[in-house]
Each structure stands twice: as C-alpha cells, then as structure tokens.
mmCIF file of C-alpha atoms in Angstrom:
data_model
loop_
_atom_site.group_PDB
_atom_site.id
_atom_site.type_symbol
_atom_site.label_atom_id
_atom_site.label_comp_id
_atom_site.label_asym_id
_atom_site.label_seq_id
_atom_site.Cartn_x
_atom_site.Cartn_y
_atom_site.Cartn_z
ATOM 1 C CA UNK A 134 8.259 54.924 -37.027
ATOM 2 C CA UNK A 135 9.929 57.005 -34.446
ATOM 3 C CA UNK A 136 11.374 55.260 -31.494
ATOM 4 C CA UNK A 137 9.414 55.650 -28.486
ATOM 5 C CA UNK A 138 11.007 54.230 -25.015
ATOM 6 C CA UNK A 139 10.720 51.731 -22.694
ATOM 7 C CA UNK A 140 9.635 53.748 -20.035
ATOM 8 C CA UNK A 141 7.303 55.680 -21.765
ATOM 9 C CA UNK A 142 5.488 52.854 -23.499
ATOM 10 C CA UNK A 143 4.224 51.588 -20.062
ATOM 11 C CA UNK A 144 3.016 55.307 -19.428
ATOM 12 C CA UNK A 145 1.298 55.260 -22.569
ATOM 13 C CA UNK A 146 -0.497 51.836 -22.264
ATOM 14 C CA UNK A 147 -3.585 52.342 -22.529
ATOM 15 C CA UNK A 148 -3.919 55.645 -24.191
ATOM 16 C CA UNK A 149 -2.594 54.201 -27.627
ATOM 17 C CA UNK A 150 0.106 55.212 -29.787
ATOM 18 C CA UNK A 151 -0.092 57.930 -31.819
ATOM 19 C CA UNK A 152 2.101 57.021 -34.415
ATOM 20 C CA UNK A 153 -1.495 56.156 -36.377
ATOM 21 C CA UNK A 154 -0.716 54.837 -39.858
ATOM 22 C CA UNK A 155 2.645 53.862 -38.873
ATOM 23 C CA UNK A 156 2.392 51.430 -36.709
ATOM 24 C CA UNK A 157 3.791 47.967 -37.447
ATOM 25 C CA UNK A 158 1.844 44.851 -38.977
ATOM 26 C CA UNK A 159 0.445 42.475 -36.523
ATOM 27 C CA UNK A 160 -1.609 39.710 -36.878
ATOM 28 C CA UNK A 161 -4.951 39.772 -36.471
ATOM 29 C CA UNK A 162 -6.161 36.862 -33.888
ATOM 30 C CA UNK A 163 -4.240 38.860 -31.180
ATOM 31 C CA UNK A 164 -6.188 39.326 -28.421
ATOM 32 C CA UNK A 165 -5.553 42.604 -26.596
ATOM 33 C CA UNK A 166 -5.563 42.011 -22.953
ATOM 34 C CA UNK A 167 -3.179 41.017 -20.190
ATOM 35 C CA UNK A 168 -2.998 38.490 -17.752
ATOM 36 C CA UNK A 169 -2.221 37.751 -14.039
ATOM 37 C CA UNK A 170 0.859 35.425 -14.969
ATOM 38 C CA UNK A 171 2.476 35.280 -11.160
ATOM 39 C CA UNK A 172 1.659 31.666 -10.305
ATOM 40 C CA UNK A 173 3.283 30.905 -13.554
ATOM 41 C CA UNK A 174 6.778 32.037 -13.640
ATOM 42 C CA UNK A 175 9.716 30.112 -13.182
ATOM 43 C CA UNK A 176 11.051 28.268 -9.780
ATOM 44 C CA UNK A 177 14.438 28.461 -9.623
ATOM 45 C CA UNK A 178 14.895 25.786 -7.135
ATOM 46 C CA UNK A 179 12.896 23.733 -10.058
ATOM 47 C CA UNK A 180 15.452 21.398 -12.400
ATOM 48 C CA UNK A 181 16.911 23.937 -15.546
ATOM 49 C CA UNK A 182 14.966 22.918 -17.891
ATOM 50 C CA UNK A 183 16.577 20.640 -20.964
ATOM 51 C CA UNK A 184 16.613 23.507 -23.614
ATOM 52 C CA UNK A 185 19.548 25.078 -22.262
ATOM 53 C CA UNK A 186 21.517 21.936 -23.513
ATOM 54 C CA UNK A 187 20.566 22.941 -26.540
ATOM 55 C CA UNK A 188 23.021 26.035 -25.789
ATOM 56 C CA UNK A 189 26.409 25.171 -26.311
ATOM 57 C CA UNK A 190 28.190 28.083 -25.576
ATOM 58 C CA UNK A 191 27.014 31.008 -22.838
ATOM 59 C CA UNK A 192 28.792 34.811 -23.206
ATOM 60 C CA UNK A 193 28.226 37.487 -21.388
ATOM 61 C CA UNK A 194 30.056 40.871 -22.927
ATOM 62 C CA UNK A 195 31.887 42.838 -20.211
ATOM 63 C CA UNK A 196 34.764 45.233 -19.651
ATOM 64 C CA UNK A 197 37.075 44.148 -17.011
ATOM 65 C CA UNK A 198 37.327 47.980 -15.652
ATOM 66 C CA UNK A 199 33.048 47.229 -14.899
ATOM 67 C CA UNK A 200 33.188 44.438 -12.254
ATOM 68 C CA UNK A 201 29.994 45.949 -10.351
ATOM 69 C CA UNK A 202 28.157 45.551 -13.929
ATOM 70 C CA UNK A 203 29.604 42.064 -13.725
ATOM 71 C CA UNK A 204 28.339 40.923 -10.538
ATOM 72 C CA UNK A 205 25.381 42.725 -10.940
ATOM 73 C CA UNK A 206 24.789 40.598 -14.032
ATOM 74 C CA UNK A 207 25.779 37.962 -12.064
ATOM 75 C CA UNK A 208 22.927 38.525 -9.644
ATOM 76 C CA UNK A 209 20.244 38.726 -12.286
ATOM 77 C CA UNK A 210 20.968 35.521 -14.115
ATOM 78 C CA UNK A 211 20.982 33.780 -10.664
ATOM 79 C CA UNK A 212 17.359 34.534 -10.457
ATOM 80 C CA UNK A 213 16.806 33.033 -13.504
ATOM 81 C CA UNK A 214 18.716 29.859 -12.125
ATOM 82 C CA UNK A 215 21.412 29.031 -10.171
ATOM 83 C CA UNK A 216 22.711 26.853 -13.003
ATOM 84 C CA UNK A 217 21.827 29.257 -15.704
ATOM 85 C CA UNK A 218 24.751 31.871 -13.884
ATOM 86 C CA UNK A 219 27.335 28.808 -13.637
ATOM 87 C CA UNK A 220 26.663 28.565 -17.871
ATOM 88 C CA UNK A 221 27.665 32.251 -18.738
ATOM 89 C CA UNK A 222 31.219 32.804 -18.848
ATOM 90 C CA UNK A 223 31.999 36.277 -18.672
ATOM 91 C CA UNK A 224 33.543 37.565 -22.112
ATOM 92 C CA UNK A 225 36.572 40.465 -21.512
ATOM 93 C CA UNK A 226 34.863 43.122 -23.536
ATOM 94 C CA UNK A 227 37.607 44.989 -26.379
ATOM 95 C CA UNK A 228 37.987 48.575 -25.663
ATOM 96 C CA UNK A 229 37.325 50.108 -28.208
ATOM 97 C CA UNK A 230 39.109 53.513 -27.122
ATOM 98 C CA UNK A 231 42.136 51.835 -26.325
ATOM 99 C CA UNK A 232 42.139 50.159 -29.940
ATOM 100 C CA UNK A 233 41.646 53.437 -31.263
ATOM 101 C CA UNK A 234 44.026 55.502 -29.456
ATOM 102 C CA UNK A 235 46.567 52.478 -29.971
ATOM 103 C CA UNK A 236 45.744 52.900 -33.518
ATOM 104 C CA UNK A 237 44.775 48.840 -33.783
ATOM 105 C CA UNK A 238 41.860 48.631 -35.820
ATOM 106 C CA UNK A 239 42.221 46.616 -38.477
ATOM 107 C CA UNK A 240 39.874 47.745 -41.485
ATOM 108 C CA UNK A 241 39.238 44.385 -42.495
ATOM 109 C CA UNK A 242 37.519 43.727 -39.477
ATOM 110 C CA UNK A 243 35.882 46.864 -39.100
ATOM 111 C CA UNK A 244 35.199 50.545 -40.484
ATOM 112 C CA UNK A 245 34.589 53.368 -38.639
ATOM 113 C CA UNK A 246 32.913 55.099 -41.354
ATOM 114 C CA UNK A 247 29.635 54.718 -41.945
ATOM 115 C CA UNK A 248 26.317 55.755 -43.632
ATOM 116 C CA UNK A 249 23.055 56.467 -41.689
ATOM 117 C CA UNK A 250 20.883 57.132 -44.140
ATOM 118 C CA UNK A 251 18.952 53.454 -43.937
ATOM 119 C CA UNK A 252 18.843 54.064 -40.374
ATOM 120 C CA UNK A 253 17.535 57.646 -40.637
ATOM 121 C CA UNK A 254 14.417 55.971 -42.048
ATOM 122 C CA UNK A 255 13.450 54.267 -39.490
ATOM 123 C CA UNK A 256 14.437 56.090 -36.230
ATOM 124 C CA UNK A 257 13.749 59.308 -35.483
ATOM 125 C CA UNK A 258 16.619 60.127 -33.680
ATOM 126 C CA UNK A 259 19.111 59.139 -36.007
ATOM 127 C CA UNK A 260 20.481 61.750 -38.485
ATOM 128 C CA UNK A 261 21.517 61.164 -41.745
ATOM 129 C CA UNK A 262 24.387 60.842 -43.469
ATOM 130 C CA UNK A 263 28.290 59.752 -43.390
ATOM 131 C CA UNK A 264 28.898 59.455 -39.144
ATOM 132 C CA UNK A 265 32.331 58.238 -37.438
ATOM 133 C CA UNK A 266 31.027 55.110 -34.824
ATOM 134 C CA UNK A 267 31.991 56.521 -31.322
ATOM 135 C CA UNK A 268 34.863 54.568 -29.184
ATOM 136 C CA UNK A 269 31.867 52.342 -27.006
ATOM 137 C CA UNK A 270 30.257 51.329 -30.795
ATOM 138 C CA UNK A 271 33.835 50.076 -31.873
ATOM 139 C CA UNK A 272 34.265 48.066 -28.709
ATOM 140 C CA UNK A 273 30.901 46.619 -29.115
ATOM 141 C CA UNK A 274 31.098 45.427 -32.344
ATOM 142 C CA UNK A 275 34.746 44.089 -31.948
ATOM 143 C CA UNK A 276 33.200 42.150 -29.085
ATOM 144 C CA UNK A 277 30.885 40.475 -30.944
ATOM 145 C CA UNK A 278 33.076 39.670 -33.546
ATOM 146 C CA UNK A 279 35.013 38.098 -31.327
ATOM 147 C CA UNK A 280 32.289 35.994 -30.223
ATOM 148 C CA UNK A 281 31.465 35.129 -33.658
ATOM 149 C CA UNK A 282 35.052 33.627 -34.060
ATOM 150 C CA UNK A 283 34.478 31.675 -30.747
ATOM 151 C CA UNK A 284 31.432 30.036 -31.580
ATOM 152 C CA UNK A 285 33.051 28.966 -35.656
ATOM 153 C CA UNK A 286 36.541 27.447 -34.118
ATOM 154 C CA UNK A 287 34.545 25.717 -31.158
ATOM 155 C CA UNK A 288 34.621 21.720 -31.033
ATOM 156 C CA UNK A 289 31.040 20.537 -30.664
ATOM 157 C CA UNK A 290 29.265 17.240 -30.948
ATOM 158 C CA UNK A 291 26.595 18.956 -32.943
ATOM 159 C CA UNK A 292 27.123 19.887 -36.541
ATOM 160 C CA UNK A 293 25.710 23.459 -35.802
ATOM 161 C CA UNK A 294 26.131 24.526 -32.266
ATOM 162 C CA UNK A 295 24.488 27.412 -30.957
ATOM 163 C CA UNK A 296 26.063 30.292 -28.413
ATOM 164 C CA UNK A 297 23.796 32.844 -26.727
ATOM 165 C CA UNK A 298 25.636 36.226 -26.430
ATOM 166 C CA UNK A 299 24.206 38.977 -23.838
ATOM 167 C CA UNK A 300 25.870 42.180 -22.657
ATOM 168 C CA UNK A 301 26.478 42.629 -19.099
ATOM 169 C CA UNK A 302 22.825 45.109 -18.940
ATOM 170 C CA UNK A 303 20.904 42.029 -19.578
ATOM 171 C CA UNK A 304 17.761 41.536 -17.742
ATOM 172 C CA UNK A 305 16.105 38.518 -17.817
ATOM 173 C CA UNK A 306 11.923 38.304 -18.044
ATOM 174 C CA UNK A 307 10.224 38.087 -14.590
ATOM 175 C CA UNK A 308 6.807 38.285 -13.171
ATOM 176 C CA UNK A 309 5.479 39.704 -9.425
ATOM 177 C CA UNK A 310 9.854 39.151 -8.471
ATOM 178 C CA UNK A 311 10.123 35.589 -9.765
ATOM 179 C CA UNK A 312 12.036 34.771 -13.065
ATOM 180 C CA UNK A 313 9.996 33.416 -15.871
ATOM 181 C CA UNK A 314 12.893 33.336 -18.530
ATOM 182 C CA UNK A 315 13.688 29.622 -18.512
ATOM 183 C CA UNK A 316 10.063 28.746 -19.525
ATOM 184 C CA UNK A 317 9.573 31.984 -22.016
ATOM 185 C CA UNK A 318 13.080 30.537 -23.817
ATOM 186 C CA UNK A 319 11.766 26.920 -23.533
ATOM 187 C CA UNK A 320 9.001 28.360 -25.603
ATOM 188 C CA UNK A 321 10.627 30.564 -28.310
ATOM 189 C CA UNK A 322 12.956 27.489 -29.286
ATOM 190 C CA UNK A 323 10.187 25.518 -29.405
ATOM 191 C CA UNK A 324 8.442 27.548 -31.621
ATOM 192 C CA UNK A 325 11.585 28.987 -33.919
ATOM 193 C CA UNK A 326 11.175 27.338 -37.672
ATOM 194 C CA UNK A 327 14.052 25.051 -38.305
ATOM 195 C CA UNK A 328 16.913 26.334 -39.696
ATOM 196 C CA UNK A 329 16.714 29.654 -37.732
ATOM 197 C CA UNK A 330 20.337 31.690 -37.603
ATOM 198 C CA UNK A 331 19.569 34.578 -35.292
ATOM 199 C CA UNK A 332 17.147 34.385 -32.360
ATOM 200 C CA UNK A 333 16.657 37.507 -30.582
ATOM 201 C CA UNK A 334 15.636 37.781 -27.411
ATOM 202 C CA UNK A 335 16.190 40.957 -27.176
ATOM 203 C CA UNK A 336 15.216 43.461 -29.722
ATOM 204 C CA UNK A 337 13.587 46.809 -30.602
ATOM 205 C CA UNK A 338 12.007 46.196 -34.114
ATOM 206 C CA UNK A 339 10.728 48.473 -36.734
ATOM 207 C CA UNK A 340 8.874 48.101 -39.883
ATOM 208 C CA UNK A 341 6.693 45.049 -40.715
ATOM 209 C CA UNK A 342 6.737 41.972 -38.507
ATOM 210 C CA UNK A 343 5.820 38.771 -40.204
ATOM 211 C CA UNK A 344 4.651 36.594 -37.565
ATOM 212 C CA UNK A 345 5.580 32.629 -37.734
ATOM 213 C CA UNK A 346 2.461 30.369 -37.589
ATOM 214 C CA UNK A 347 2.518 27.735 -34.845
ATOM 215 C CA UNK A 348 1.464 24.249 -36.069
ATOM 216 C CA UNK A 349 -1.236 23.151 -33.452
ATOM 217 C CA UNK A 350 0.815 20.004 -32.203
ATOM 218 C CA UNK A 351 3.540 22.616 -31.250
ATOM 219 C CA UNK A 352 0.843 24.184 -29.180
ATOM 220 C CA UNK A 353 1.383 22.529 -25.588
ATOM 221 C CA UNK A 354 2.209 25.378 -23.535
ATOM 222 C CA UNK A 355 0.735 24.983 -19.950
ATOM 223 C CA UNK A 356 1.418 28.464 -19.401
ATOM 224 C CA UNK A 357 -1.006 31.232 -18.977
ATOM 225 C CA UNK A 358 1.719 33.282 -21.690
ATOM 226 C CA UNK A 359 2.006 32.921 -24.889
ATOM 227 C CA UNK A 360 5.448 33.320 -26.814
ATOM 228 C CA UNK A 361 5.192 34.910 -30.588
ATOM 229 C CA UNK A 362 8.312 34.234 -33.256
ATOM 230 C CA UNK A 363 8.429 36.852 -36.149
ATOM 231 C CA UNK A 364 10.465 37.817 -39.080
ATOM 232 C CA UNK A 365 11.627 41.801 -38.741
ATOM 233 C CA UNK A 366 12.545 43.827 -41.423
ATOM 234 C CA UNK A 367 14.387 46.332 -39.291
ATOM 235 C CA UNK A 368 15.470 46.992 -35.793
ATOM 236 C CA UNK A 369 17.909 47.802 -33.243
ATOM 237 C CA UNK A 370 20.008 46.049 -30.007
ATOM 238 C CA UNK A 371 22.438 42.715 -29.362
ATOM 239 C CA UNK A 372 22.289 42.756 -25.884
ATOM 240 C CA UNK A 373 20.612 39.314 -26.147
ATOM 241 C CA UNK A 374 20.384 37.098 -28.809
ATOM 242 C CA UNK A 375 20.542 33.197 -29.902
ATOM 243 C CA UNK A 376 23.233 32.615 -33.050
ATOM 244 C CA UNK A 377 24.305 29.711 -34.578
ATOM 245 C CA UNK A 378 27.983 28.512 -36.175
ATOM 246 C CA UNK A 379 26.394 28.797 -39.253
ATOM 247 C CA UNK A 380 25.283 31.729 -38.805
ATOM 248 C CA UNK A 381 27.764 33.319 -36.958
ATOM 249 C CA UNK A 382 30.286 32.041 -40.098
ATOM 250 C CA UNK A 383 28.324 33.786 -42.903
ATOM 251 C CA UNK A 384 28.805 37.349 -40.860
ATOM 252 C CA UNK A 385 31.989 36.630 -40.709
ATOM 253 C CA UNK A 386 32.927 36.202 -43.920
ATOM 254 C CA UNK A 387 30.915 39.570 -44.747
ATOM 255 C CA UNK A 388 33.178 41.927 -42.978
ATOM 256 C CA UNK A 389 34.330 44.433 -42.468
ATOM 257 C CA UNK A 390 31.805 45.813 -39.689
ATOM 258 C CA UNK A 391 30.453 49.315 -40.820
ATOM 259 C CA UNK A 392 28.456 51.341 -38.578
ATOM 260 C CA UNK A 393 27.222 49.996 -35.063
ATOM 261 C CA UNK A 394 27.019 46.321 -35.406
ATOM 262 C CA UNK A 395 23.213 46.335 -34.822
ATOM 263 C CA UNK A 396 22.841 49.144 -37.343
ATOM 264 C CA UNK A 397 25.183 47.070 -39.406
ATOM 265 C CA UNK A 398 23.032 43.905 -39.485
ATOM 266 C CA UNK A 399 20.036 45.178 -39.964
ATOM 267 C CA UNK A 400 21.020 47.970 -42.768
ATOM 268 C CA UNK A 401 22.302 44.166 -44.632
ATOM 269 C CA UNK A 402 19.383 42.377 -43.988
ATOM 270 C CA UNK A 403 21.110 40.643 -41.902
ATOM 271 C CA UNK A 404 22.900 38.891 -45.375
ATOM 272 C CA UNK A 405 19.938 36.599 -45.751
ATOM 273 C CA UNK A 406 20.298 34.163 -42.906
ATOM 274 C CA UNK A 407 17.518 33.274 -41.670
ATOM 275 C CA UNK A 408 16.219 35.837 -38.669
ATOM 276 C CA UNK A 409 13.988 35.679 -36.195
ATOM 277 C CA UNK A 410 12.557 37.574 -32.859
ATOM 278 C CA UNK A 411 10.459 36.305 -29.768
ATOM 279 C CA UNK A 412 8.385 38.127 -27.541
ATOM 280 C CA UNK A 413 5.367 37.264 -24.880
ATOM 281 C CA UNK A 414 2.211 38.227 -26.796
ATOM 282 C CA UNK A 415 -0.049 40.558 -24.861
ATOM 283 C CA UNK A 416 2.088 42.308 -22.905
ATOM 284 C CA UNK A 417 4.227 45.651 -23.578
ATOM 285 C CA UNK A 418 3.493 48.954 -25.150
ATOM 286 C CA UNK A 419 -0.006 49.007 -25.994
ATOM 287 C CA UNK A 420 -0.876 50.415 -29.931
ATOM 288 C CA UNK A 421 -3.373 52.229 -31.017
ATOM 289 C CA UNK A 422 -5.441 49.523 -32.157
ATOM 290 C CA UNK A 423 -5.353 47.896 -29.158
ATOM 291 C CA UNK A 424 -3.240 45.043 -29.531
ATOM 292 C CA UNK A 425 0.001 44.850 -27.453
ATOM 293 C CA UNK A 426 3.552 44.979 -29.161
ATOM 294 C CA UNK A 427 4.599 42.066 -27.143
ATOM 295 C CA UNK A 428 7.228 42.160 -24.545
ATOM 296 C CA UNK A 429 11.198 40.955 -25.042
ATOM 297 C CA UNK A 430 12.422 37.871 -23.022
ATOM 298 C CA UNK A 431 15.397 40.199 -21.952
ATOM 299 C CA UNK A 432 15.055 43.495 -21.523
ATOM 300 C CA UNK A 433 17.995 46.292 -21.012
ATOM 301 C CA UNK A 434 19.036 47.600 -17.590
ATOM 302 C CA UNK A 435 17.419 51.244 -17.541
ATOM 303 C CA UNK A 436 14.963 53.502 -15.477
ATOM 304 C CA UNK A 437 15.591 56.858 -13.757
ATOM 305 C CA UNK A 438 17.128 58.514 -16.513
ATOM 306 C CA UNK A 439 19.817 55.751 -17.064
ATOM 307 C CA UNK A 440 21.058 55.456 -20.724
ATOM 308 C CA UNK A 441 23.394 53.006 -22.528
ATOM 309 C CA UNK A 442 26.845 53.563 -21.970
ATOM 310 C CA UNK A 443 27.605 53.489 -25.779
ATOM 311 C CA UNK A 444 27.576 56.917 -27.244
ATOM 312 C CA UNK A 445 25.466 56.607 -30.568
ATOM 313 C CA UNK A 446 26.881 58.372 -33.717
ATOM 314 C CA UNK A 447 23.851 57.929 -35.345
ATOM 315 C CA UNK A 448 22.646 60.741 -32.895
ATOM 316 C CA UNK A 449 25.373 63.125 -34.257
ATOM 317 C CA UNK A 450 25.543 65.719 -37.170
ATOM 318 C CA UNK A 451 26.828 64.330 -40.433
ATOM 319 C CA UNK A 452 30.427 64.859 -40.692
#
C-alpha cells in the first residue's frame, strides 16, 4: 500500500482513500466517527499516573551538536508532565558519519549493505534492490543498539524491566493544547497481552493488522477515547516505542543490523518476539470504508515541508 503522509491524511479525511482493495484489515465493530475529547485529556498538575513505574528506564536519542532539538524535546514532554521530563535522560546519539569517516563500524554490529526488495513491497517510495544505508541511518541504528545494551546490563528489581526509547522529534498525543499521553499510555499497557516485547507507540504500519481483543473486565476506561492494541505484519519508525530486556536481548543476539533498523526489524519479523502497536481508535486518516486508521500516541515533529533528518537509502537507485 503506498505510503501516504501525515499531513495529507488529515486533508483527505473525509474523502476516503483511494488505495481501494488495498487498504489494511480492520475490525469490524469500529465505529467511524470522532469525538470532542478536550475535557478529557490529561492535567499535568494531576499526580503521574502509576504506569510510568512500570518504566524502568526513559531514553531520549539525541546528537549533542542538536541542543535546540533537545530542549525542544524537553519542552514537549513537560506538557505531558513535569515528572514525565525529569524521567527521560537524554541519550548522546552515535554519529554515524563520524563512525564512517573514522572507519569504526564494526560489521558485527552492523552492515551497511542491504536489500530493499521486502521493503519495495510495501512502500511506494522505496526502490528495490542492494542500497548502501546513508550516514543518519547508521547513527540511528547504532543508537538503538546502544540502548538495547543499556536496558540487558541494567540492575532492576524486576526480572524483565522495560525502557521506553524516543528520538528527540517525539511528540506526545494532545487534545485542544492539553496533553493526553499519560492516560492514552495508561491505556495501551493496560490493554497489551502479557508477554508483549515491543510496544509501539509510534508507528506507520502496513499490511494486515490483527487487532487484540479486550476482555470486558479490562474495559474500565472513563475516557471518552478508546485505545486499540494490534499485531502488524509490516511497518516503519522507532521514534517511540516500549521494549523489554527480553526483548531487547533476543535483537541483540541477532546482529548484525542490515538496512535501517526499522526496515531491519520489520523485514525479520521482528525475530518472533512478540509485537505489538497502540493507537486511539477513531481518530486519524479516514479510509475508504469509513472507519478511521487510528491515531499514534506519539507522533513525529513535521509540518511545513519539514522532513526527517535521516536521508533514506531506500529512496535511492540500486547500486
């Protein structure tokens, strides 16, 4: 299904999508209308709620030549709480043209050389064929590797510890100004089957979505919103996602990266663990059929012909 953005999904609500046949599975007790949610979103002068303790570990990716991304960050997770900010730690981003041009990238970490031929399938932007990742896709996926190796060596009281890992163009859900994210996360971990590895929060998925059934007794949302788990087969972005040690040990021990890391996981199936998405039912890009895709608990910093700062070689000719 070809990739259609942010900005013009919103343009296009309402007029459908006309991707027709394509469009991803969704289930069919959604109801296809949206809702005045302003008197619902998050306080932040409220207590954080208690699922954030579930969080052991907060990381925010950032280069340290990008302090106004940093504080700008910072800004945005203070709306979400002035706790929340105090968790993330800011994470000194690897550079990936400096470990090229330094020549130290160690290929059993990561190769540059990749196939795009999986990805080709399911964006229609992406070329493919054997690509080179660009200097930003190195850093990136260095930088979660990094991570990764964080979250295995860290001492915790719980036998499976979870970190949540955002990049520094994180933006966190809100409604009429006021941050709703602490309630929409409250939510998704709520409603995550046990045994989860990944939680996006984040994510831009393609191909069939296999949405998690709620058990009724897990249904005790006072909120006007609903949030929807479901299994992807496909999709793209790590700006903001839930993993745990487990988790984070099994990708590990399956490198080298090869490709852009997000590329990378999904192209593996993410090596069976255990994957999952979250996003507010009845809100987003509207489909043809009238139901809504759902919209992300953190978006990406974008708008007025901003783009990601990562230059994609799955964009480029084969070669």
């Amino acid at each position: 299904m070809a990739y259609v953005p942010p900005h013009k999904r919103r343009s296009q609500e309402g007029k459908g999508c006309s991707e027709g046949s394509n469009t991803p599975f969704v289930s069919n007790d959604r109801t296809p209308r949206k809702e005045n949610y302003s008197r619902f979103a998050y306080n932040s002068t409220a207590q954080l709620p208690p699922v954030f303790e579930k969080i052991a570990l907060y990381y925010c990716i950032n280069l340290s030549e990008r302090q106004v991304k940093w504080r700008a960050f910072q800004e945005r997770a203070m709306r979400v709480h002035n706790e929340f900010a105090g968790l993330v730690k800011r994470f000194d981003a690897v550079n990936g043209k400096a470990v090229l041009s330094e020549n130290r990238c160690n290929e059993e970490i990561l190769k540059r050389v990749w196939d795009a031929s999986m990805n080709a399938k399911y964006s229609s932007k992406a070329q493919p064929g054997t690509k080179t990742m660009s200097d930003g896709e190195v850093g990136c996926a260095l930088s979660h590797v990094e991570l990764w190796k964080i979250l295995t060596s860290t001492e915790s009281s719980s036998e499976n510890p979870v970190m949540m890992a955002l990049e520094d163009d994180a933006v966190f859900s809100s409604v009429a100004g006021r941050s709703r994210f602490a309630d929409v996360l409250a939510q998704a971990m709520e409603n995550v089957p046990s045994g989860w590895g990944i939680l996006y929060l984040g994510f831009s998925g393609r191909g069939e979505r296999h949405y998690v059934e709620v058990p009724h007794n897990q249904k005790r949302n006072k909120s006007k919103y609903t949030v929807e788990i479901y299994r992807p087969e496909y999709g793209y972005h790590t700006h903001a996602y839930l993993i745990t040690r487990h988790a984070a040990q099994i990708l590990l021990d399956n490198l080298p990266v090869q490709g852009p890391i997000d590329v990378w996981l999904a192209d593996n199936h993410w090596f069976d663990i255990p994957v999952y998405s979250a996003v507010i039912a009845n809100e987003g890009w509207k489909r043809e059929d009238g139901t809504f895709e759902g919209a992300v608990l953190v978006s990406q910093e974008r708008g007025r012909g901003r783009k990601s700062d990562v230059q994609q070689s799955s964009h480029m000719k084969a070669g």
